[in-house]
């Protein structure tokens, strides 16, 4: 799978994920200590002569080793983890991003306070060092939002908005995945998460707010074929179409992957996806275009690739 090396709960770039990774380490260490102590007790019990300890001594061992010590350990773990269960508070001026799971892609909408919303698809960008509230929704069936290096997973339920507050701690490009079976292409429903320095993120968001028409030439042959084949009925392209049924393609040329993280965005892969989407991605709602020639598909692909 493309980018799988960037999807790990032990390669953290979020405060919640870092805490979870640390807790996992302590729990593993505790399990090793408990297993070692139990093994030692078994060895001692097998090698000790009969009557080595009295009944009272045995009951005392059971009380302390089987009751008091586990209670103290579990209570300590509970008390130490309770603060982490409290959700991060968000302020009115914090960035909010709505992420909607679709079959089988991701609709992303940035909602900065006091500014117009910005739409995108199959890629999530967050500023480092700032709290961001993710509003998680589902447009069709159950999905689950999971970025192991950023935070824990959270279900996306049709008709309901779940909230997840994240805090990125370092910049980089990472990977997320749908973690709830949602159809034939569930395993092909990934997305990139780009954590950016605050100034770079603000500049990126400002540029996306007033994008130039894709390809820099709305009247070109690629745009004409795009419209003639009905692509604009489902896909938004700034300056040409405002459709919202399928992914926004305005900035397709800036994305490293194609089909929601399914494969690398190469010219050949894009041409194939344009003509044979159901074959390239089983269950995709985009129809096939067998009547479209390879040359026309290649022209549309080159036009979309110009968008950044």
Coordinates of C-alpha atoms in Angstrom, one line a residue:
X1 CA 0.0 0.0 0.0
X2 CA 1.3 3.4 -0.9
X3 CA 2.9 5.3 2.0
X4 CA 2.4 2.5 4.5
X5 CA 5.7 3.3 6.1
X6 CA 4.2 6.6 7.4
X7 CA 1.3 4.9 9.2
X8 CA 2.4 3.8 12.6
X9 CA 1.2 4.3 16.2
X10 CA 4.9 4.3 17.2
X11 CA 5.9 7.1 14.7
X12 CA 3.9 9.9 16.4
X13 CA 3.4 13.5 15.4
X14 CA 0.5 14.3 17.7
X15 CA 0.3 14.8 21.5
X16 CA -2.4 12.2 22.0
X17 CA -0.7 9.6 20.0
X18 CA 2.6 10.2 21.8
X19 CA 0.8 9.8 25.2
X20 CA -0.8 6.5 23.9
X21 CA 2.5 5.2 22.7
X22 CA 4.1 6.0 26.1
X23 CA 1.2 4.3 27.9
X24 CA 1.6 1.2 25.7
X25 CA 5.3 1.0 26.6
X26 CA 4.5 1.1 30.3
X27 CA 1.8 -1.5 30.0
X28 CA 4.1 -3.8 28.1
X29 CA 6.8 -3.4 30.7
X30 CA 4.3 -4.1 33.5
X31 CA 3.1 -7.2 31.7
X32 CA 6.6 -8.4 31.3
X33 CA 7.3 -7.9 35.1
X34 CA 4.1 -9.6 36.1
X35 CA 4.8 -12.6 33.7
X36 CA 8.3 -12.8 35.1
X37 CA 7.1 -12.8 38.7
X38 CA 4.5 -15.4 37.9
X39 CA 7.0 -17.6 36.2
X40 CA 9.4 -17.3 39.2
X41 CA 6.6 -18.3 41.6
X42 CA 5.8 -21.3 39.5
X43 CA 9.5 -22.4 39.5
X44 CA 9.7 -21.9 43.3
X45 CA 6.4 -23.8 43.8
X46 CA 7.6 -26.8 41.7
X47 CA 11.1 -27.0 43.3
X48 CA 10.0 -26.5 47.0
X49 CA 9.6 -29.5 49.2
X50 CA 6.2 -30.4 50.5
X51 CA 5.3 -28.4 53.6
X52 CA 7.9 -25.7 52.9
X53 CA 5.4 -23.0 53.9
X54 CA 2.5 -23.2 56.4
X55 CA -1.1 -22.7 55.5
X56 CA -1.1 -19.3 57.1
X57 CA 2.0 -18.3 55.1
X58 CA 0.3 -19.5 51.9
X59 CA -2.8 -17.5 52.6
X60 CA -0.8 -14.4 53.3
X61 CA 1.1 -14.8 50.0
X62 CA -2.3 -15.2 48.1
X63 CA -3.6 -12.1 49.9
X64 CA -0.6 -9.9 49.0
X65 CA 0.4 -11.2 45.6
X66 CA -3.1 -12.0 44.4
X67 CA -5.1 -9.1 46.0
X68 CA -3.2 -6.2 47.5
X69 CA -0.4 -5.8 44.8
X70 CA -2.7 -6.1 41.8
X71 CA -5.3 -3.7 43.3
X72 CA -2.6 -1.1 44.0
X73 CA -1.1 -1.5 40.5
X74 CA -4.5 -1.2 38.7
X75 CA -5.6 1.7 40.9
X76 CA -2.3 3.5 40.1
X77 CA -2.8 2.9 36.4
X78 CA -6.4 4.1 36.5
X79 CA -5.5 7.3 38.4
X80 CA -2.6 8.1 36.1
X81 CA -4.6 7.6 33.0
X82 CA -7.8 9.6 34.0
X83 CA -6.3 13.0 33.0
X84 CA -5.7 11.7 29.5
X85 CA -9.4 10.8 29.1
X86 CA -10.4 14.5 29.4
X87 CA -10.8 15.9 25.9
X88 CA -8.7 18.9 24.8
X89 CA -10.7 22.1 25.2
X90 CA -11.1 24.2 22.0
X91 CA -11.4 28.0 21.8
X92 CA -13.8 29.9 19.5
X93 CA -11.0 31.0 17.3
X94 CA -9.5 27.5 16.9
X95 CA -9.5 26.0 13.4
X96 CA -12.3 23.5 12.7
X97 CA -12.1 21.0 9.8
X98 CA -15.1 18.9 8.7
X99 CA -14.0 15.5 7.4
X100 CA -16.7 13.4 5.7
X101 CA -16.2 9.8 4.9
X102 CA -17.7 8.7 1.5
X103 CA -17.5 5.5 -0.5
X104 CA -14.5 5.5 -0.9
X105 CA -12.9 8.9 -0.4
X106 CA -12.6 11.8 2.0
X107 CA -14.3 15.1 1.8
X108 CA -12.4 17.8 3.7
X109 CA -13.7 21.3 4.5
X110 CA -11.6 23.9 6.4
X111 CA -13.5 26.4 8.5
X112 CA -11.2 29.0 9.9
X113 CA -12.9 31.4 12.3
X114 CA -14.3 34.5 10.6
X115 CA -13.1 33.5 7.1
X116 CA -14.6 31.7 4.2
X117 CA -14.5 27.9 4.2
X118 CA -12.1 26.0 1.9
X119 CA -12.8 22.6 0.4
X120 CA -10.5 19.8 -0.6
X121 CA -10.4 16.0 -0.9
X122 CA -8.3 13.0 0.2
X123 CA -5.7 15.1 2.1
X124 CA -5.8 16.7 5.5
X125 CA -3.5 19.6 6.5
X126 CA -3.0 20.8 10.1
X127 CA -0.8 23.4 11.6
X128 CA 1.9 22.3 14.1
X129 CA 1.5 23.6 17.7
X130 CA -2.2 24.5 17.4
X131 CA -5.3 22.8 18.6
X132 CA -7.6 21.7 15.7
X133 CA -11.1 20.4 16.1
X134 CA -12.1 17.7 13.6
X135 CA -15.8 17.4 12.9
X136 CA -16.2 13.8 11.7
X137 CA -19.2 12.8 9.6
X138 CA -20.3 10.1 7.2
X139 CA -22.1 10.7 3.9
X140 CA -23.4 7.2 3.3
X141 CA -22.3 4.3 5.6
X142 CA -20.2 3.8 8.7
X143 CA -16.6 4.8 8.4
X144 CA -13.8 5.3 11.0
X145 CA -11.2 8.1 11.0
X146 CA -7.8 6.8 12.1
X147 CA -4.4 8.5 11.9
X148 CA -2.3 6.3 14.2
X149 CA 0.5 8.9 14.6
X150 CA -1.8 11.7 15.4
X151 CA -4.6 10.5 17.7
X152 CA -6.9 7.6 18.4
X153 CA -9.6 6.3 16.0
X154 CA -13.1 7.6 16.0
X155 CA -16.2 6.3 14.2
X156 CA -18.0 8.4 11.6
X157 CA -21.8 7.8 11.7
X158 CA -24.3 9.0 9.2
X159 CA -26.5 11.7 10.6
X160 CA -24.2 12.4 13.5
X161 CA -21.1 14.6 14.0
X162 CA -18.4 13.3 16.2
X163 CA -15.6 15.6 17.4
X164 CA -11.9 14.9 17.8
X165 CA -9.4 17.5 18.9
X166 CA -5.9 17.0 17.7
X167 CA -2.6 18.8 18.3
X168 CA 0.3 18.1 15.9
X169 CA 3.7 18.4 17.4
X170 CA 6.0 18.1 14.4
X171 CA 5.9 18.7 10.7
X172 CA 5.8 16.0 8.0
X173 CA 3.6 13.9 5.7
X174 CA 1.9 11.0 7.3
X175 CA -1.0 8.6 6.5
X176 CA -4.5 7.9 7.8
X177 CA -6.9 5.1 7.0
X178 CA -10.6 4.2 7.3
X179 CA -10.7 1.6 10.1
X180 CA -14.3 0.5 9.7
X181 CA -15.3 -1.9 6.9
X182 CA -17.4 0.2 4.5
X183 CA -17.6 -1.7 1.3
X184 CA -15.5 -3.3 -1.5
X185 CA -12.8 -0.7 -1.5
X186 CA -12.5 -0.2 2.3
X187 CA -8.9 -1.2 2.2
X188 CA -8.3 1.4 -0.6
X189 CA -9.6 4.3 1.4
X190 CA -6.6 6.1 2.9
X191 CA -5.5 9.8 2.9
X192 CA -2.4 11.9 3.5
X193 CA -2.1 14.1 6.6
X194 CA 0.3 17.0 6.2
X195 CA 1.4 18.7 9.4
X196 CA 2.8 22.2 8.5
X197 CA 4.5 24.9 10.4
X198 CA 1.9 27.6 11.3
X199 CA 3.1 30.3 8.9
X200 CA 3.3 27.8 6.0
X201 CA -0.2 26.5 6.8
X202 CA -1.7 30.0 6.9
X203 CA -0.1 30.8 3.6
X204 CA -1.3 27.6 2.1
X205 CA -4.9 28.1 3.3
X206 CA -4.9 31.7 2.0
X207 CA -3.8 30.5 -1.4
X208 CA -6.4 27.8 -1.5
X209 CA -9.1 30.4 -0.6
X210 CA -8.8 32.1 -4.0
X211 CA -7.4 29.4 -6.3
X212 CA -6.7 30.0 -9.9
X213 CA -8.7 27.9 -12.4
X214 CA -7.2 24.5 -12.8
X215 CA -4.6 24.2 -15.4
X216 CA -4.5 28.0 -15.8
X217 CA -6.7 27.7 -18.9
X218 CA -10.4 27.0 -18.5
X219 CA -10.9 27.2 -22.2
X220 CA -8.3 24.5 -23.1
X221 CA -8.9 21.2 -24.8
X222 CA -8.6 19.3 -21.5
X223 CA -11.3 21.5 -19.9
X224 CA -13.5 21.1 -23.0
X225 CA -13.3 17.3 -22.9
X226 CA -13.8 17.3 -19.1
X227 CA -17.1 19.2 -19.6
X228 CA -18.1 17.3 -22.7
X229 CA -17.9 13.9 -21.0
X230 CA -19.9 15.1 -18.0
X231 CA -17.1 15.0 -15.5
X232 CA -18.2 18.4 -14.2
X233 CA -21.5 16.9 -13.1
X234 CA -19.8 15.2 -10.2
X235 CA -16.4 16.9 -9.6
X236 CA -15.7 20.5 -8.6
X237 CA -13.0 22.3 -10.6
X238 CA -12.5 26.0 -9.6
X239 CA -13.7 28.3 -12.3
X240 CA -15.4 25.5 -14.3
X241 CA -17.7 23.4 -12.1
X242 CA -19.2 23.6 -8.6
X243 CA -20.4 20.0 -8.3
X244 CA -20.0 18.2 -4.9
X245 CA -20.9 14.6 -5.6
X246 CA -17.3 13.4 -6.1
X247 CA -13.9 14.6 -4.9
X248 CA -12.8 18.2 -5.6
X249 CA -10.2 18.0 -8.4
X250 CA -9.1 21.6 -8.4
X251 CA -5.7 20.8 -6.8
X252 CA -5.3 17.2 -8.0
X253 CA -1.8 17.9 -9.4
X254 CA -0.5 18.7 -5.9
X255 CA -1.5 15.3 -4.4
X256 CA 1.0 12.5 -4.3
X257 CA -1.6 9.8 -4.4
X258 CA -4.6 8.9 -6.5
X259 CA -8.0 7.4 -5.5
X260 CA -7.7 8.2 -1.8
X261 CA -4.2 6.8 -1.2
X262 CA -4.8 3.9 -3.5
X263 CA -1.8 4.3 -5.7
X264 CA 0.9 6.9 -6.7
X265 CA -0.4 9.7 -8.9
X266 CA 1.3 8.9 -12.1
X267 CA 0.1 9.9 -15.6
X268 CA -0.7 6.3 -16.5
X269 CA -2.6 5.6 -13.3
X270 CA -4.7 8.8 -13.7
X271 CA -5.6 7.9 -17.3
X272 CA -6.7 4.5 -16.3
X273 CA -8.7 5.8 -13.4
X274 CA -10.5 8.3 -15.7
X275 CA -11.6 5.6 -18.1
X276 CA -11.9 2.6 -15.9
X277 CA -12.6 3.7 -12.3
X278 CA -14.8 0.7 -11.3
X279 CA -12.0 -1.6 -12.4
X280 CA -9.2 0.4 -10.8
X281 CA -11.1 0.8 -7.6
X282 CA -13.9 -1.9 -7.0
X283 CA -17.1 -0.4 -5.7
X284 CA -16.3 3.2 -6.8
X285 CA -19.4 5.1 -7.8
X286 CA -17.7 6.8 -10.7
X287 CA -18.8 5.1 -13.9
X288 CA -16.5 3.7 -16.6
X289 CA -16.1 5.6 -19.9
X290 CA -15.4 2.9 -22.5
X291 CA -16.5 5.3 -25.2
X292 CA -13.7 7.7 -24.3
X293 CA -10.5 7.2 -26.2
X294 CA -7.1 6.9 -24.5
X295 CA -6.0 10.1 -26.2
X296 CA -8.9 12.1 -24.7
X297 CA -8.4 10.6 -21.3
X298 CA -4.7 11.5 -21.5
X299 CA -5.6 15.1 -22.5
X300 CA -7.9 15.4 -19.5
X301 CA -5.2 13.9 -17.2
X302 CA -2.5 16.3 -18.4
X303 CA -4.9 19.2 -17.8
X304 CA -5.7 18.1 -14.3
X305 CA -2.0 17.4 -13.6
X306 CA -1.2 21.1 -14.1
X307 CA -3.3 22.1 -11.0
X308 CA -1.2 22.6 -7.9

